[in-house]
Amino acid sequence: MYWYHMYLNMARRHMMDGAKSVYDSNLIAFVPQMIMLCFVAWKLRHNIAHACCIQTILFVAFNKVCTVQYFVWFLPLLPFIVAPFFEDSKGKSLQSRAGTETARLQSMTSPGRVMGMFLFWFSSIVVWMLTAVELEFNGKYWWKEVWLASLYFFICQIALAIWLGRIAVVLQRVQTADVVDKKIL
C-alpha cells in the first residue's frame, strides 16, 4: 500500500539532491503495522497459533512492499486454526458443545462464509498478479493499476484477518468456558 507513495517520493528526493523531507514515509509506514501487531498479540495472547497466523496476515498487509512470496506465508499456520473445529484434546468435536458462542462460531465458519472469504482473498491475489505482470514483465506503465490492486489486496487481507480474529476470539471464549465448566465439576 505504501510503495507507490515511496516510489513517488524517491523521484522528489532525487530532484532535491537527496534532501530529506519533513517526515520519512518509510518510518511512518511502520506505525500502523506496529499498532496492529501489538493489538493482535494482546487480544489473542491465550492462543499463540491464531495470534501468529493473524499477525503474519497483518504483517503482509501493512508491509511497505508486496511480492508473490508473501501470499503464502500464513498458509502453514492455517492447520492450527482449523484443527479445533474437528477435534479437541479429549476427542469431543467442537460442534457438540452447547452455548451461544458455539452457535456463533458455527455461523461464522459456515461453508458459504468460508468459501466466500476464500474467493474474496484469492481474487485479490489474482488481480494483483495480473497487474504486476503487466508492469514487471510486459513493461507497461501500470503503476496506478498495481497500486489500486495493492489497495484491493490490502482490504482483502484486513478482512481475512478480522474474520479469522473474530473466530479466534470466539474460540477462546468457548475453550475458556470449557475450562471453567471442568473446574466447577
Tab-separated table of C-alpha atoms in Angstrom:
chain	number	residue	atom	x	y	z
A	1	MET	CA	0.000	0.000	0.000
A	2	TYR	CA	2.829	2.414	0.846
A	3	TRP	CA	5.149	1.521	-2.019
A	4	TYR	CA	3.585	3.894	-4.572
A	5	HIS	CA	3.934	6.869	-2.241
A	6	MET	CA	7.528	5.881	-1.501
A	7	TYR	CA	8.216	5.448	-5.231
A	8	LEU	CA	6.934	8.951	-5.951
A	9	ASN	CA	8.997	10.372	-3.066
A	10	MET	CA	12.172	8.791	-4.459
A	11	ALA	CA	11.867	10.955	-7.563
A	12	ARG	CA	11.213	14.055	-5.466
A	13	ARG	CA	14.268	13.364	-3.283
A	14	HIS	CA	16.406	12.827	-6.359
A	15	MET	CA	15.251	16.138	-7.797
A	16	MET	CA	16.052	17.861	-4.482
A	17	ASP	CA	19.598	16.414	-4.497
A	18	GLY	CA	18.881	13.911	-1.754
A	19	ALA	CA	17.362	16.391	0.704
A	20	LYS	CA	15.270	14.759	3.409
A	21	SER	CA	11.630	15.708	3.676
A	22	VAL	CA	9.996	16.845	6.908
A	23	TYR	CA	8.750	13.319	7.523
A	24	ASP	CA	10.107	9.972	6.465
A	25	SER	CA	7.360	7.864	4.903
A	26	ASN	CA	9.455	4.731	5.449
A	27	LEU	CA	9.281	5.225	9.198
A	28	ILE	CA	5.654	6.371	9.245
A	29	ALA	CA	4.646	3.197	7.389
A	30	PHE	CA	5.686	1.119	10.406
A	31	VAL	CA	3.434	2.892	12.918
A	32	PRO	CA	0.086	1.325	11.852
A	33	GLN	CA	1.798	-2.041	11.413
A	34	MET	CA	3.250	-1.897	14.919
A	35	ILE	CA	-0.091	-0.860	16.432
A	36	MET	CA	-1.964	-3.697	14.710
A	37	LEU	CA	0.624	-6.325	15.629
A	38	CYS	CA	0.651	-5.247	19.285
A	39	PHE	CA	-3.159	-5.199	19.432
A	40	VAL	CA	-3.447	-8.717	17.977
A	41	ALA	CA	-0.707	-10.013	20.266
A	42	TRP	CA	-2.593	-8.686	23.293
A	43	LYS	CA	-6.065	-9.733	22.118
A	44	LEU	CA	-5.049	-13.301	21.195
A	45	ARG	CA	-2.460	-13.799	23.919
A	46	HIS	CA	-4.132	-17.052	25.026
A	47	ASN	CA	-3.897	-18.660	21.601
A	48	ILE	CA	-0.428	-18.452	20.104
A	49	ALA	CA	-1.255	-20.251	16.838
A	50	HIS	CA	-4.098	-17.872	15.985
A	51	ALA	CA	-2.027	-14.872	17.008
A	52	CYS	CA	0.911	-15.928	14.800
A	53	CYS	CA	-1.316	-16.565	11.787
A	54	ILE	CA	-3.211	-13.293	12.072
A	55	GLN	CA	-0.038	-11.333	12.790
A	56	THR	CA	1.523	-12.808	9.659
A	57	ILE	CA	-1.501	-11.788	7.589
A	58	LEU	CA	-1.357	-8.263	9.028
A	59	PHE	CA	2.407	-8.039	8.547
A	60	VAL	CA	1.949	-8.843	4.854
A	61	ALA	CA	-0.973	-6.407	4.553
A	62	PHE	CA	0.837	-3.497	6.212
A	63	ASN	CA	4.253	-4.215	4.717
A	64	LYS	CA	5.843	-1.491	2.618
A	65	VAL	CA	6.449	-3.843	-0.291
A	66	CYS	CA	4.443	-6.680	-1.780
A	67	THR	CA	5.783	-9.719	-3.602
A	68	VAL	CA	4.252	-13.034	-4.588
A	69	GLN	CA	6.014	-14.966	-1.846
A	70	TYR	CA	4.075	-13.025	0.802
A	71	PHE	CA	0.797	-14.533	-0.364
A	72	VAL	CA	1.584	-17.907	1.176
A	73	TRP	CA	3.433	-17.022	4.367
A	74	PHE	CA	0.473	-17.696	6.668
A	75	LEU	CA	-0.711	-20.898	4.940
A	76	PRO	CA	1.459	-23.234	7.107
A	77	LEU	CA	-0.266	-21.766	10.182
A	78	LEU	CA	-3.821	-22.458	8.965
A	79	PRO	CA	-3.932	-26.110	10.159
A	80	PHE	CA	-3.514	-24.863	13.728
A	81	ILE	CA	-6.534	-22.622	13.256
A	82	VAL	CA	-8.846	-25.206	11.701
A	83	ALA	CA	-7.822	-28.105	13.972
A	84	PRO	CA	-10.167	-27.131	16.857
A	85	PHE	CA	-13.137	-27.390	14.536
A	86	PHE	CA	-12.522	-31.067	14.025
A	87	GLU	CA	-11.495	-32.320	17.416
A	88	ASP	CA	-10.316	-31.047	20.763
A	89	SER	CA	-7.848	-32.819	23.062
A	90	LYS	CA	-10.472	-35.211	24.513
A	91	GLY	CA	-11.815	-36.291	21.124
A	92	LYS	CA	-15.073	-34.377	21.543
A	93	SER	CA	-15.975	-32.328	18.483
A	94	LEU	CA	-16.329	-28.599	18.956
A	95	GLN	CA	-19.722	-28.612	17.255
A	96	SER	CA	-21.215	-30.798	20.002
A	97	ARG	CA	-20.596	-28.188	22.688
A	98	ALA	CA	-23.620	-26.202	23.806
A	99	GLY	CA	-23.920	-22.462	24.096
A	100	THR	CA	-24.456	-19.303	22.151
A	101	GLU	CA	-20.736	-18.889	21.466
A	102	THR	CA	-20.628	-22.258	19.718
A	103	ALA	CA	-23.657	-21.335	17.606
A	104	ARG	CA	-21.974	-18.040	16.725
A	105	LEU	CA	-18.782	-19.884	15.855
A	106	GLN	CA	-20.667	-22.307	13.613
A	107	SER	CA	-22.362	-19.410	11.825
A	108	MET	CA	-19.020	-17.635	11.296
A	109	THR	CA	-17.476	-20.786	9.849
A	110	SER	CA	-20.340	-21.962	7.672
A	111	PRO	CA	-19.218	-23.437	4.332
A	112	GLY	CA	-20.701	-20.462	2.464
A	113	ARG	CA	-18.771	-17.926	4.537
A	114	VAL	CA	-15.554	-19.894	4.317
A	115	MET	CA	-15.844	-20.213	0.540
A	116	GLY	CA	-16.829	-16.551	0.178
A	117	MET	CA	-13.842	-15.384	2.223
A	118	PHE	CA	-11.508	-17.663	0.308
A	119	LEU	CA	-12.774	-16.360	-3.056
A	120	PHE	CA	-12.549	-12.751	-1.855
A	121	TRP	CA	-8.943	-13.256	-0.713
A	122	PHE	CA	-7.934	-15.304	-3.765
A	123	SER	CA	-9.445	-12.733	-6.153
A	124	SER	CA	-7.179	-10.073	-4.656
A	125	ILE	CA	-4.137	-12.205	-5.417
A	126	VAL	CA	-5.287	-12.758	-9.000
A	127	VAL	CA	-5.951	-9.041	-9.545
A	128	TRP	CA	-2.585	-8.089	-8.046
A	129	MET	CA	-0.737	-10.711	-10.106
A	130	LEU	CA	-2.382	-9.694	-13.389
A	131	THR	CA	-1.481	-6.046	-12.925
A	132	ALA	CA	2.018	-6.750	-11.592
A	133	VAL	CA	2.827	-8.986	-14.570
A	134	GLU	CA	1.850	-6.188	-16.954
A	135	LEU	CA	4.154	-3.794	-15.121
A	136	GLU	CA	7.124	-6.061	-14.443
A	137	PHE	CA	7.244	-8.417	-17.414
A	138	ASN	CA	5.388	-6.627	-20.193
A	139	GLY	CA	6.850	-3.210	-19.411
A	140	LYS	CA	3.532	-1.385	-19.386
A	141	TYR	CA	3.247	1.776	-17.350
A	142	TRP	CA	0.727	0.335	-14.869
A	143	TRP	CA	1.908	1.934	-11.644
A	144	LYS	CA	-1.527	3.229	-10.669
A	145	GLU	CA	-3.218	-0.057	-11.607
A	146	VAL	CA	-0.776	-2.025	-9.452
A	147	TRP	CA	-1.304	0.452	-6.636
A	148	LEU	CA	-5.094	0.055	-6.914
A	149	ALA	CA	-4.663	-3.729	-6.976
A	150	SER	CA	-2.466	-3.372	-3.884
A	151	LEU	CA	-5.227	-1.430	-2.129
A	152	TYR	CA	-7.702	-4.179	-3.012
A	153	PHE	CA	-5.234	-6.784	-1.738
A	154	PHE	CA	-4.784	-4.741	1.461
A	155	ILE	CA	-8.554	-4.592	2.029
A	156	CYS	CA	-8.896	-8.341	1.446
A	157	GLN	CA	-6.016	-9.137	3.809
A	158	ILE	CA	-7.522	-6.947	6.527
A	159	ALA	CA	-10.954	-8.554	6.010
A	160	LEU	CA	-9.370	-12.009	6.266
A	161	ALA	CA	-7.501	-11.020	9.441
A	162	ILE	CA	-10.666	-9.592	11.012
A	163	TRP	CA	-12.674	-12.700	10.121
A	164	LEU	CA	-10.025	-15.082	11.478
A	165	GLY	CA	-9.547	-12.833	14.514
A	166	ARG	CA	-13.235	-12.920	15.379
A	167	ILE	CA	-13.226	-16.691	15.023
A	168	ALA	CA	-10.166	-16.887	17.283
A	169	VAL	CA	-11.751	-14.701	19.960
A	170	VAL	CA	-14.981	-16.731	19.975
A	171	LEU	CA	-12.964	-19.953	20.016
A	172	GLN	CA	-11.011	-18.658	23.018
A	173	ARG	CA	-14.295	-17.947	24.804
A	174	VAL	CA	-15.578	-21.453	24.060
A	175	GLN	CA	-12.343	-23.027	25.271
A	176	THR	CA	-12.296	-20.800	28.373
A	177	ALA	CA	-15.901	-21.785	29.131
A	178	ASP	CA	-14.865	-25.442	28.856
A	179	VAL	CA	-12.047	-24.883	31.363
A	180	VAL	CA	-14.424	-23.105	33.764
A	181	ASP	CA	-17.007	-25.912	33.399
A	182	LYS	CA	-14.345	-28.533	34.193
A	183	LYS	CA	-13.259	-26.613	37.301
A	184	ILE	CA	-16.864	-26.423	38.534
A	185	LEU	CA	-17.422	-30.153	38.032
